Short mmCIF file of C-alpha atoms in Angstrom, two decimals:
data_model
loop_
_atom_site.label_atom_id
_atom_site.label_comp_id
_atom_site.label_asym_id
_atom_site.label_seq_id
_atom_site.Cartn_x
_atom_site.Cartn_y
_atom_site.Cartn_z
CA UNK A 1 8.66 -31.31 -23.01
CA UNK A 2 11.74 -29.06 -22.18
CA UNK A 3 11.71 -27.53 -18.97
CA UNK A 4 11.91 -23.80 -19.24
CA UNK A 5 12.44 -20.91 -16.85
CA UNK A 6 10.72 -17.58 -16.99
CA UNK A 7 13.08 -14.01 -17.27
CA UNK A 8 11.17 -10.98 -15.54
CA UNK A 9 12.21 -7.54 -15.69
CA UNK A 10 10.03 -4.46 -14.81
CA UNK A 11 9.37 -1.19 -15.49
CA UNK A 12 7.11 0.81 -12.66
CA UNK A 13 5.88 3.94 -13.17
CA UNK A 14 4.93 5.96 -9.90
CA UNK A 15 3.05 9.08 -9.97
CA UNK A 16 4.71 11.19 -7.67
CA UNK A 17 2.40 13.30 -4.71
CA UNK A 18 3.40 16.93 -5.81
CA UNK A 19 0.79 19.21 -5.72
CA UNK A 20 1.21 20.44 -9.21
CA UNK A 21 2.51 19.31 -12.39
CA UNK A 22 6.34 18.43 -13.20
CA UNK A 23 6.75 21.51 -15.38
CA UNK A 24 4.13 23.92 -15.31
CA UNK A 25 1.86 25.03 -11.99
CA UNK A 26 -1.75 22.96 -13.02
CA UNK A 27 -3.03 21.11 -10.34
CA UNK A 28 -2.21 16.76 -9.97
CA UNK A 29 -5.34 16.18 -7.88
CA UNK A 30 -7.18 13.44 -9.49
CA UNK A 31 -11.04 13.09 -10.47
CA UNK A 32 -11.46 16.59 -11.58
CA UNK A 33 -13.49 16.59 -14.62
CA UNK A 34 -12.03 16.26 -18.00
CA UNK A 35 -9.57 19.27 -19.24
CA UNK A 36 -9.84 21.04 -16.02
CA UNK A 37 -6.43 20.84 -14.91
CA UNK A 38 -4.20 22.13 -18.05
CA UNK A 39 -2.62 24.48 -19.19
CA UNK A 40 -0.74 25.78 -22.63
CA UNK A 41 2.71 24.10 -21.17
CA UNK A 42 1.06 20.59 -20.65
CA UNK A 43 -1.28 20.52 -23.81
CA UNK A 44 2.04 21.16 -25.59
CA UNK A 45 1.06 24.90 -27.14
CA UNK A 46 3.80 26.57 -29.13
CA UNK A 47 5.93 29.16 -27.48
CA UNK A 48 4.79 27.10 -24.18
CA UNK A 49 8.35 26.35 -22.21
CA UNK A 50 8.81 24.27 -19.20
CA UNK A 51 9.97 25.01 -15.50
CA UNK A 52 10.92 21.80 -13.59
CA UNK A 53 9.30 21.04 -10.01
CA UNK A 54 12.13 20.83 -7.50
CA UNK A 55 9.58 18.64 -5.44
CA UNK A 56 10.25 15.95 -8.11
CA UNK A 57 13.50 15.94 -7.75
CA UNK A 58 13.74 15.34 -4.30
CA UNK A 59 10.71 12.29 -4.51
CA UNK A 60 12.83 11.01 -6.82
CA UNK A 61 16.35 11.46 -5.00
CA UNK A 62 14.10 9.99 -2.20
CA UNK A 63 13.10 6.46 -3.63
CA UNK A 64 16.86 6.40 -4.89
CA UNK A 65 18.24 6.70 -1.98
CA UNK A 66 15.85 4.11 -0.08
CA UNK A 67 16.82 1.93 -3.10
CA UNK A 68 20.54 2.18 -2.47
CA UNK A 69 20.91 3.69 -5.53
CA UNK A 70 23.77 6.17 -6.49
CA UNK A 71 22.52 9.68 -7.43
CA UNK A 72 24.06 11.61 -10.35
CA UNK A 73 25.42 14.83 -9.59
CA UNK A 74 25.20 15.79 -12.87
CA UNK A 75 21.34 14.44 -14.32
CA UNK A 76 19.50 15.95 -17.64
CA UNK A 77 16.15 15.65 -19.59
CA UNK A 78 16.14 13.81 -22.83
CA UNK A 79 12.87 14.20 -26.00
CA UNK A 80 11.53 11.26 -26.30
CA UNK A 81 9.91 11.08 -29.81
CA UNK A 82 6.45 9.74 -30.50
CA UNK A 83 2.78 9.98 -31.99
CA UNK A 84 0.11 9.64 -29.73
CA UNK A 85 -3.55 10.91 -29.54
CA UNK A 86 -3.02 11.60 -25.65
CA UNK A 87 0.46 12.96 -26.05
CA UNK A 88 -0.23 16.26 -26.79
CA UNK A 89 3.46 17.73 -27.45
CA UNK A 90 4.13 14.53 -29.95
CA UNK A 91 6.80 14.25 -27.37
CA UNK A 92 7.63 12.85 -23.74
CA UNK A 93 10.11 14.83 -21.94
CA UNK A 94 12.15 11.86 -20.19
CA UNK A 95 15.65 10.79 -19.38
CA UNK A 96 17.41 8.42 -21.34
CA UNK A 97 21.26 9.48 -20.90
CA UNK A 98 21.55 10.97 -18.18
CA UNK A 99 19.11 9.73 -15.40
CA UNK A 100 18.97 11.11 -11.72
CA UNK A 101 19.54 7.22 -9.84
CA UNK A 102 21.29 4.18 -11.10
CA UNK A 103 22.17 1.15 -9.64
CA UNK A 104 20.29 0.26 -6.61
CA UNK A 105 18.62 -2.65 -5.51
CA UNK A 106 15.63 -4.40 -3.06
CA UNK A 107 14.93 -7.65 -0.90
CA UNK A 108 12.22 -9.72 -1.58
CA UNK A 109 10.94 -12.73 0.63
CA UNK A 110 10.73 -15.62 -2.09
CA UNK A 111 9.68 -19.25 -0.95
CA UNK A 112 13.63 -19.91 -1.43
CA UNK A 113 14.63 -17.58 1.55
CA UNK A 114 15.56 -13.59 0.91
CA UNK A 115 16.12 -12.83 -2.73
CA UNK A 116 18.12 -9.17 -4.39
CA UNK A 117 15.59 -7.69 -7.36
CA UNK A 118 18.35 -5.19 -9.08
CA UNK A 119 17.84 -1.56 -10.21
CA UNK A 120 18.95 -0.63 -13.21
CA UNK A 121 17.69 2.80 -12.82
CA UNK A 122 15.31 5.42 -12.04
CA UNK A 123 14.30 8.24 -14.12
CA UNK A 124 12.09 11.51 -13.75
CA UNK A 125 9.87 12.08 -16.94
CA UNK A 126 6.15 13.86 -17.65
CA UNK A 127 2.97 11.53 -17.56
CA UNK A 128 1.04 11.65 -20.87
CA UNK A 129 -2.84 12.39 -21.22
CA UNK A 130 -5.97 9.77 -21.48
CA UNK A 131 -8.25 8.17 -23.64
CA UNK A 132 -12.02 7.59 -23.21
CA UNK A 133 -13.11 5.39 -25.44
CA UNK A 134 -16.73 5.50 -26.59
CA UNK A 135 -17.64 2.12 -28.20
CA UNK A 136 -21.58 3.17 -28.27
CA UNK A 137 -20.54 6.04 -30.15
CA UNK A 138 -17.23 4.60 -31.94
CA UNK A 139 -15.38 8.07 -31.32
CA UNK A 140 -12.33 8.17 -28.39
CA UNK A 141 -12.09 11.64 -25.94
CA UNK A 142 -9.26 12.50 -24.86
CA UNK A 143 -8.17 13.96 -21.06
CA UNK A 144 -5.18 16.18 -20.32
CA UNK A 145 -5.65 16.21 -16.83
CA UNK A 146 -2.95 13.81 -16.23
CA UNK A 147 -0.43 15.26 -19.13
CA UNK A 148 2.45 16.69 -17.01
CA UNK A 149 1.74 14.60 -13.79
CA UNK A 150 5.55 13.88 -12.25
CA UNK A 151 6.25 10.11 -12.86
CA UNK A 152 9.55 8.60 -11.54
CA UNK A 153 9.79 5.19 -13.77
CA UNK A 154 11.83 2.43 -11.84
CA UNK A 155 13.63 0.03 -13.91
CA UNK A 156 13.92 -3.22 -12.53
CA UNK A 157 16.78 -5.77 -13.61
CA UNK A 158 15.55 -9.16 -15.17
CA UNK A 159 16.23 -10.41 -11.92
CA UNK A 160 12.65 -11.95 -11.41
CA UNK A 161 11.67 -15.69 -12.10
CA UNK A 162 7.60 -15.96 -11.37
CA UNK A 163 4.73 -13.71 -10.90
CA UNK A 164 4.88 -14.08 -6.83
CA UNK A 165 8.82 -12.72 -7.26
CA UNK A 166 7.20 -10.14 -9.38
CA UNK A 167 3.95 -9.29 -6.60
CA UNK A 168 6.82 -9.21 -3.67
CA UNK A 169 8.66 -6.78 -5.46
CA UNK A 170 6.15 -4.42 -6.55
CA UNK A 171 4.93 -4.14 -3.04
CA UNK A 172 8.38 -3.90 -1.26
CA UNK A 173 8.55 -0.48 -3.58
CA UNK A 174 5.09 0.27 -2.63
CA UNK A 175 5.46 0.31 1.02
CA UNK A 176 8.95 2.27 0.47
CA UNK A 177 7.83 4.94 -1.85
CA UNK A 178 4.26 5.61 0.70
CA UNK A 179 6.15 5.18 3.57
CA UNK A 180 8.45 8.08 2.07
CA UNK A 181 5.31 10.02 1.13
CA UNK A 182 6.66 10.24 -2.17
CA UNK A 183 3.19 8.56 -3.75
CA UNK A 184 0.02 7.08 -2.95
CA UNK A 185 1.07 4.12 -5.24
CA UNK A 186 -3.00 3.67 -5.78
CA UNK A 187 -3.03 1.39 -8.39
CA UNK A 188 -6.93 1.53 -8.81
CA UNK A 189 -6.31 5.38 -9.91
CA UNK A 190 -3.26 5.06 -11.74
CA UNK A 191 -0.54 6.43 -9.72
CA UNK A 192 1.48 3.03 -9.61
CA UNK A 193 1.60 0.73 -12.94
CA UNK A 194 4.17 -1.38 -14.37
CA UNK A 195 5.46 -2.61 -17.93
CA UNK A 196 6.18 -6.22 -17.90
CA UNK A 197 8.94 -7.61 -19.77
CA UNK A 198 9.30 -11.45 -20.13
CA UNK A 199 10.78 -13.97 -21.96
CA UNK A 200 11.54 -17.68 -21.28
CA UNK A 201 14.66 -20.13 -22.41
CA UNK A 202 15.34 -23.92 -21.41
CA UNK A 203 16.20 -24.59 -17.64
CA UNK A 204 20.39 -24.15 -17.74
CA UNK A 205 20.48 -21.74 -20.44
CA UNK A 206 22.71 -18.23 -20.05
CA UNK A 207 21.50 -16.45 -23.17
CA UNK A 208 17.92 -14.82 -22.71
CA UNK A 209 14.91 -15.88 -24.95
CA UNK A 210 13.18 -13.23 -26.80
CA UNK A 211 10.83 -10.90 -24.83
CA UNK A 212 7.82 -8.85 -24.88
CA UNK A 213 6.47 -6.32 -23.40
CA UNK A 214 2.84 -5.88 -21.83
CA UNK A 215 1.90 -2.46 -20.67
CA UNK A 216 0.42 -0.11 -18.14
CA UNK A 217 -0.80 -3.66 -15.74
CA UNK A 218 -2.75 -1.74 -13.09
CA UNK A 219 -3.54 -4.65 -10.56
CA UNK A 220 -1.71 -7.11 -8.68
CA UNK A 221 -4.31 -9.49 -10.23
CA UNK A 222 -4.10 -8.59 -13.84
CA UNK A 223 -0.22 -8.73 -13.60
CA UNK A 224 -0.02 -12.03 -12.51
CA UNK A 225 -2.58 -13.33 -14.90
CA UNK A 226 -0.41 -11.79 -17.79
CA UNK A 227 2.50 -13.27 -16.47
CA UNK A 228 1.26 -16.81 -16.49
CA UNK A 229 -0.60 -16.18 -19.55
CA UNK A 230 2.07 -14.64 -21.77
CA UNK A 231 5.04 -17.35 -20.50
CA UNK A 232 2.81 -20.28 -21.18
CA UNK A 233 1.98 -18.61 -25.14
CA UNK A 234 5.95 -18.45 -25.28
CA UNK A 235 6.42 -21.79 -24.24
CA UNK A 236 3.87 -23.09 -26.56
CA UNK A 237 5.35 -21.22 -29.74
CA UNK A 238 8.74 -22.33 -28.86
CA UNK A 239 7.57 -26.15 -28.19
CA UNK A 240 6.21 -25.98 -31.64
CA UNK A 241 9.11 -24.58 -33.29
CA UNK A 242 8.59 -21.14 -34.02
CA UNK A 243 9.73 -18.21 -32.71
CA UNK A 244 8.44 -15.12 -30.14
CA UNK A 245 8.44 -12.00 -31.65
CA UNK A 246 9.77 -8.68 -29.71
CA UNK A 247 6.51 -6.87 -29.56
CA UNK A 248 4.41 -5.06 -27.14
CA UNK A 249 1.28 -6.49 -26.40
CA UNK A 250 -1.60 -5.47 -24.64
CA UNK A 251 -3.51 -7.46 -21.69
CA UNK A 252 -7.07 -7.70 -21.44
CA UNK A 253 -7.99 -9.09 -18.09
CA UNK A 254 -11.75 -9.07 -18.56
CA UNK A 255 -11.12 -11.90 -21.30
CA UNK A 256 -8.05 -13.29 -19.98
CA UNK A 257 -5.75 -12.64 -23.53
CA UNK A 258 -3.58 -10.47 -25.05
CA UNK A 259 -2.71 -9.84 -28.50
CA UNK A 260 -0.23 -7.97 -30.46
CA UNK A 261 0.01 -3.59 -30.04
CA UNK A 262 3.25 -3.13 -32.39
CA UNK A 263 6.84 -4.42 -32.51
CA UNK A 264 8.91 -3.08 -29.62
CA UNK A 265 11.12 -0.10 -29.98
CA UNK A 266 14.46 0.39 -29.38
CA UNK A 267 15.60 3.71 -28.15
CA UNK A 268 16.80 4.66 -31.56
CA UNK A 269 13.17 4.27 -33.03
CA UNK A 270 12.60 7.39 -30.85
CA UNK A 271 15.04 9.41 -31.66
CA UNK A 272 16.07 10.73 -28.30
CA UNK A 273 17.57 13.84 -28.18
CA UNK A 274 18.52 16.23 -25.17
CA UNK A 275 15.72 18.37 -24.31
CA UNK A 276 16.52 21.91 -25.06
CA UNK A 277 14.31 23.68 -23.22
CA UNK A 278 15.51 22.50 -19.93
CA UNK A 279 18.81 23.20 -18.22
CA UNK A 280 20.80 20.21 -16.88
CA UNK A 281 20.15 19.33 -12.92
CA UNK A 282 22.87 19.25 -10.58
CA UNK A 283 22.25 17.82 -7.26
CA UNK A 284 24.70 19.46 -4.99
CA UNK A 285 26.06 17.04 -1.81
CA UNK A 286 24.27 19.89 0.37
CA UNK A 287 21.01 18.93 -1.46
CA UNK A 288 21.60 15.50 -1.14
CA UNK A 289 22.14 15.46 2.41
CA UNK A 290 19.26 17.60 2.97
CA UNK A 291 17.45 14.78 1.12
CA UNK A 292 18.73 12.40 2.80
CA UNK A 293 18.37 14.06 6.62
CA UNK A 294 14.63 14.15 5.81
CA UNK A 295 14.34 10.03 4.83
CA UNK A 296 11.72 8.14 7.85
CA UNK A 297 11.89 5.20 9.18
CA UNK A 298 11.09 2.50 6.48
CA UNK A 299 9.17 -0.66 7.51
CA UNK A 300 12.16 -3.07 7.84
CA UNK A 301 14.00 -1.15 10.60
CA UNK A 302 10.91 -0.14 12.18
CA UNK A 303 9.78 -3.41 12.29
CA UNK A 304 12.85 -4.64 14.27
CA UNK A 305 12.74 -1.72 16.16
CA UNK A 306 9.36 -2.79 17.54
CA UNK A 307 9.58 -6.26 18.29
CA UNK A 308 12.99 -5.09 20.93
CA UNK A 309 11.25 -1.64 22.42
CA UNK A 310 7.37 -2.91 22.44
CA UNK A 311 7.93 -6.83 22.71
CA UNK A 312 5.86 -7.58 19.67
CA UNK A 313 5.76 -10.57 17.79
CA UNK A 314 6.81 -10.85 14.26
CA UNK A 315 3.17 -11.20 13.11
CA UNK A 316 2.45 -8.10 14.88
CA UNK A 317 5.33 -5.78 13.95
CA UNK A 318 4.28 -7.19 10.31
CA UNK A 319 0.64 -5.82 10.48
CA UNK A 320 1.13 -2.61 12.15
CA UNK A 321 3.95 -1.65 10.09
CA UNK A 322 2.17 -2.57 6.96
CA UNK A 323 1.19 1.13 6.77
CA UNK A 324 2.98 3.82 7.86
CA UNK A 325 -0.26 5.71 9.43
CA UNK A 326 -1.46 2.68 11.60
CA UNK A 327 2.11 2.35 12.79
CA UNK A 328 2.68 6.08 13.52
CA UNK A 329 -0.59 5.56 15.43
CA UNK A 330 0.42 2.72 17.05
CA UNK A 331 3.76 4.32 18.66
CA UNK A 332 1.79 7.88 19.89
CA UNK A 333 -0.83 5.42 21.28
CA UNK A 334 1.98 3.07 23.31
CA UNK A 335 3.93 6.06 24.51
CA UNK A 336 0.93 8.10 26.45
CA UNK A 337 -0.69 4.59 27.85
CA UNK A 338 2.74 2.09 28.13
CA UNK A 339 0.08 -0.98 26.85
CA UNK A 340 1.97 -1.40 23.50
CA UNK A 341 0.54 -5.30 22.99
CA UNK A 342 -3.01 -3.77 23.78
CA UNK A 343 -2.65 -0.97 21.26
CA UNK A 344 -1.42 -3.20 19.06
CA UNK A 345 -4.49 -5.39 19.77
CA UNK A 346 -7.19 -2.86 19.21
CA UNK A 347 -5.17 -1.46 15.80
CA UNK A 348 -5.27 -5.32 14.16
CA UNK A 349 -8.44 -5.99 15.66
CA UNK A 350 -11.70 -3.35 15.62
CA UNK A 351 -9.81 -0.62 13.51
CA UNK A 352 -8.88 -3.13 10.81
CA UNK A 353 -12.54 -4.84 10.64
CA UNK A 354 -13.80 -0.68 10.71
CA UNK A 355 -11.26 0.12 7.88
CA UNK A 356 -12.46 -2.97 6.39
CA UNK A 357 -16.08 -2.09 6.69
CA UNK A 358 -16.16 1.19 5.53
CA UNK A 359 -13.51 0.67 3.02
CA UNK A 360 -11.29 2.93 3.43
CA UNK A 361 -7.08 2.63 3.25
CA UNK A 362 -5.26 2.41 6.60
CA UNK A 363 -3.08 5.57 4.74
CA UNK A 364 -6.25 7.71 5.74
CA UNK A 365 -6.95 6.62 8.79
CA UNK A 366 -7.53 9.66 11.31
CA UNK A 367 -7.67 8.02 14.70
CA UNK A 368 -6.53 10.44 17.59
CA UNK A 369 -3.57 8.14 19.25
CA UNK A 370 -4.72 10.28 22.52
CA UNK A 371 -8.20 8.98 22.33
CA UNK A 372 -6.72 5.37 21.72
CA UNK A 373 -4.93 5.42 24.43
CA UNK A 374 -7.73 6.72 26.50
CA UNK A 375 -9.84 3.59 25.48
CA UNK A 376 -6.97 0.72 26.48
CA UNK A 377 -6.67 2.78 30.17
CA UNK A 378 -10.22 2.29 30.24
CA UNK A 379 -10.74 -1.38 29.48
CA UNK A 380 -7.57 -2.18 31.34
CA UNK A 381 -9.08 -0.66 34.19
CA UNK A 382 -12.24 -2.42 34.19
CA UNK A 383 -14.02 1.25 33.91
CA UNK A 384 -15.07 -0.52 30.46
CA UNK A 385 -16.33 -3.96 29.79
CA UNK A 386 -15.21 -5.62 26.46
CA UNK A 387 -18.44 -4.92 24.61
CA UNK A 388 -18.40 -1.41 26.13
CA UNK A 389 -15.24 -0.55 24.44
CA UNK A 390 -15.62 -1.77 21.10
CA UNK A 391 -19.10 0.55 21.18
CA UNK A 392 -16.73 3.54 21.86
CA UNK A 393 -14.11 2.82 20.02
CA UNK A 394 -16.40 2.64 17.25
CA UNK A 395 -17.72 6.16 18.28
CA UNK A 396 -14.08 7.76 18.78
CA UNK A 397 -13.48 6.08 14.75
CA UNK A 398 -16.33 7.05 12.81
CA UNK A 399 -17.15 10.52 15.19
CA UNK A 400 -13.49 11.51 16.35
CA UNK A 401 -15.90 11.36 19.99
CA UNK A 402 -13.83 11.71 23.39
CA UNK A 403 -14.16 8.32 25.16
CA UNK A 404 -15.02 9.46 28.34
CA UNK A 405 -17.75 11.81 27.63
CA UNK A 406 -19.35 8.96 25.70
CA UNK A 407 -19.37 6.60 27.77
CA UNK A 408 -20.74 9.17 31.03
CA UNK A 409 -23.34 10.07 28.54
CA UNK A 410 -24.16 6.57 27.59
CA UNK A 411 -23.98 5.16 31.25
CA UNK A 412 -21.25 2.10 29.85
CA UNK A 413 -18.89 3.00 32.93
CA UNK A 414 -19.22 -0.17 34.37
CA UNK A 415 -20.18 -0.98 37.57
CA UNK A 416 -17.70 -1.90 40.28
CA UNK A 417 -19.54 -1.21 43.62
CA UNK A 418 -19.42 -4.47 45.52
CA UNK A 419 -22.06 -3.47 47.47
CA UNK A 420 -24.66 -3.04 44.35
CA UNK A 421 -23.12 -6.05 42.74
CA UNK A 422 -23.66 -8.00 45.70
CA UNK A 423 -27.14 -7.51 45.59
CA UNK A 424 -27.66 -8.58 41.76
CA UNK A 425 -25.61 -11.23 42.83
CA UNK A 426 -27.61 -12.65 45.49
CA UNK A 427 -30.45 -12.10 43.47
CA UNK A 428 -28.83 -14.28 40.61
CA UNK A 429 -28.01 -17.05 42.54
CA UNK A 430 -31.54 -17.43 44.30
CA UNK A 431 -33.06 -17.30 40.84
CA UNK A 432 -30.63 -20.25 39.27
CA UNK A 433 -30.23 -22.80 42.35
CA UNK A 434 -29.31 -25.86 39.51
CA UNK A 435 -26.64 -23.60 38.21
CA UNK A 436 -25.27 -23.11 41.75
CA UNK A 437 -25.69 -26.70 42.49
CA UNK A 438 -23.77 -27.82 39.18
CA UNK A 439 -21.02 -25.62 39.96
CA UNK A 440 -20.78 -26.86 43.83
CA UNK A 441 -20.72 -30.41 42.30
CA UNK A 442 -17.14 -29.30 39.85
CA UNK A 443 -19.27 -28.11 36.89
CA UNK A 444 -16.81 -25.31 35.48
CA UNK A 445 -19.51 -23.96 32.71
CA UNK A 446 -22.18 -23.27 35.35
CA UNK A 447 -19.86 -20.28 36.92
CA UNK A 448 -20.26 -18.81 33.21
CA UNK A 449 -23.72 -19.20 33.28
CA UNK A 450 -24.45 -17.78 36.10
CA UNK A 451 -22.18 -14.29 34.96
CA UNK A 452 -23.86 -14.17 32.05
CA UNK A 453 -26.96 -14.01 34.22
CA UNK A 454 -25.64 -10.71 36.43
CA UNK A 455 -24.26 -8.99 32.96
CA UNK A 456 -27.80 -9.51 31.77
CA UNK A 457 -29.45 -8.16 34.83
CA UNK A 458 -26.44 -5.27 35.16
CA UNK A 459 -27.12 -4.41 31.32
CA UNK A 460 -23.57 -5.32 30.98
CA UNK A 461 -22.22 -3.00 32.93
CA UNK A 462 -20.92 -5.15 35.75
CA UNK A 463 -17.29 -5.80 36.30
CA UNK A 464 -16.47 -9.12 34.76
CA UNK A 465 -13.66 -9.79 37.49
CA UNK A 466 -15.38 -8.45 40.73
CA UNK A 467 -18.28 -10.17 39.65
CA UNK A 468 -16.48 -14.21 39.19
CA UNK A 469 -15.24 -13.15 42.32
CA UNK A 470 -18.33 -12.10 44.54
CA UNK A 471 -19.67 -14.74 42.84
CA UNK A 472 -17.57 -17.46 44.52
CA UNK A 473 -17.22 -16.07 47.53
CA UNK A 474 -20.88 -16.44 48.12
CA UNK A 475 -21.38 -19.80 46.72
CA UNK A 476 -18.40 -20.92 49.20
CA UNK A 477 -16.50 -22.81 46.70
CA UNK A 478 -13.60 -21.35 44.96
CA UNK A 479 -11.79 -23.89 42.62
#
């Protein structure tokens, strides 16, 4: 059998977080119920005329520039031709000619080392509606709540050889576009999809093979099934000696196939034209700059940045930079308390098994970096045991609670009067003489033992450290 390498190129479409649509003032929040959100410009009524969102521009200028890409002064809108039951106009307003950002490019870690995924482009255009389809019933519904929802669409270059290239990609953009604000990038709801093309051709080759196209892949699951699936049904047509057909095809991950939509288009088969109804955009170099003056942080400088100001390791700058929240969190938290390895510790420990738990995105999270701060002063001071903590940190998560009113009105402050701890001590070690004798005789374990014994009898509110200590000193043996 020939050996045969696989040709990726994507398209990504990423809903963009305006509050209302691209071209008329109806609402982008998602889950309303059906038909709620439209309007006679995004249902596509006659006389209806668009106004563009200037938010959308500058999302999309945005990504572009985060991309490296080079934005057009000079961008327009283009008609995009086509029959669809959830395209109410019979039309996408787009950009084919003239799109706002060309050219740009991201780095993706690959098992061979650092790798460049090209940008061909990216474009501004109008999201179309969706079907419901009623198989009970064999009759489809259609929803217009998402007709007119901003997309940017992010053309990749075929630059990508395997689904993991593809996955690394895909959420290098992700954590660029949220860290920008620009989208949510749920891809459970929608907001962040992506067109697969692929072909194959023999190991050596320069000339691409045939490709298709597989569409609107909503999971990082589903894509890479598709992937695997459609390049070994290539391979297998070719090894027999026929030939792949350009088509679009659709995946269906619940059976783990895909079969045949319609041939793919061309650009000509939708008879582009430029869209009349909207004026040409020109994107002054005072806008841009403006634009550009308001870019954050993104995760790769941050993440250097952290590891030289807060000492972190490279697994830790990795997690807490893996959303932009946590790590906005994190550096509030580390400036008011200077214990950035023990903020760190409490973000990647108890507030990921808590986001985990209640399953919630680290995007959302709401933790007061004060309060945070508040609990690591505490533990570090000894005011809190471990267990202690973690009970209100849990408190200050779920309840936004201060941390030191809880723990007064819960009586965790632990105790650290060597007097009283004396006393349980004593107590302890007239009540466990084997444990006393087995640490005498170089028995290590029986000193834990015999603090397990006072935290019991202290309801775990004794100082750990005082207590190994009082301990010892009244045995007479310190080792």
């Amino acid at each position: 059998m020939k050996k045969y390498e696989t040709v990726i190129g994507l398209e990504v479409h990423v809903e963009l977080a305006t509050k209302t649509k691209i071209f008329c003032g109806c609402s982008t929040a998602f889950g309303a119920r059906p038909n709620a959100h439209t309007c006679p410009v995004c249902t596509g009524m006659p006389g209806a005329l668009p106004v563009l969102n200037r938010q959308v521009v500058e999302y999309a200028a945005a990504v572009g520039l985060a991309t490296g890409c080079a934005i057009g002064s000079y961008s327009m809108f283009d008609r995009k031709n086509y029959f669809y039951p959830d395209n109410p106009q019979n039309y996408q307003i787009s950009q084919l000619y003239q799109p706002l950002c060309r050219n740009g490019s991201v780095e993706i870690e690959t098992q061979q080392g650092l790798k460049v995924i090209g940008i061909h482009e990216i474009h501004m255009e109008e999201d179309a509606g969706k079907l419901i389809h009623d198989e009970s019933k064999e009759v489809s519904y259609v929803d217009y709540n998402r007709a007119g929802v901003p997309l940017i669409e992010i053309v990749s270059e075929p630059d990508m050889r395997s689904a993991q290239e593809v996955i690394a990609y895909l959420e290098k953009l992700r954590m660029i576009i949220r860290y920008l604000g620009a989208s949510d990038c749920k891809l459970q709801e929608g907001s962040m999809r992506a067109d697969v093309n692929l072909s194959v051709r023999e190991v050596g080759t320069a000339a691409y093979g045939t490709r298709t196209e597989m569409k609107n892949l909503n999971s990082f699951k589903a894509i890479t099934r598709a992937i695997d699936h459609e390049r070994n049904r290539q391979i297998e047509l070719l090894e027999s000696g026929r030939k792949v057909v350009q088509e679009t095809r659709r995946w269906d991950d619940g059976k783990g196939d895909s079969y045949a939509m319609r041939s793919k288009e061309d650009a000509q088969d939708y008879r582009y034209f430029p869209e009349p109804d909207l004026v040409p955009i020109a994107v002054s170099a005072q806008w841009l700059d403006a634009i550009r003056a308001g870019q954050p942080e993104l995760r790769d400088e941050r993440k250097q940045r952290y590891k030289k100001q807060y000492g972190l390791s490279d697994y830790d700058a990795d997690i807490i930079t893996g959303s932009k929240r946590v790590a906005d969190i994190f550096e509030a938290a580390s400036d008011i308390c200077q214990q950035p390895k023990k903020v760190s510790n409490w973000l990647m420990g108890e507030t990921m098994r808590l986001l985990k738990e209640s399953g919630q995105d680290p995007d959302t999270l709401t933790l007061d970096p004060e309060k945070l701060a508040k609990i690591v002063r505490l533990a570090d001071s000894g005011a809190l045991t471990n267990t202690a903590a973690k009970e209100v940190f849990a408190q200050v998560f779920q309840n936004d609670t201060d941390p030191e009113q809880y723990m007064e009105e819960k009586g965790l402050k632990t105790v650290s009067d060597e007097g009283t701890l004396k006393r349980v001590i004593e107590q302890v070690i007239k009540d466990n003489p084997q444990s006393v004798e087995d640490y005498r005789s170089g028995k290590q374990k029986a000193i834990g033992f015999l603090v397990g014994q006072t935290m019991k009898a202290t309801q775990g509110k004794a100082n750990p450290g005082l207590v190994n200590r009082i301990l010892k000193e009244l045995i007479g043996i310190v080792h």
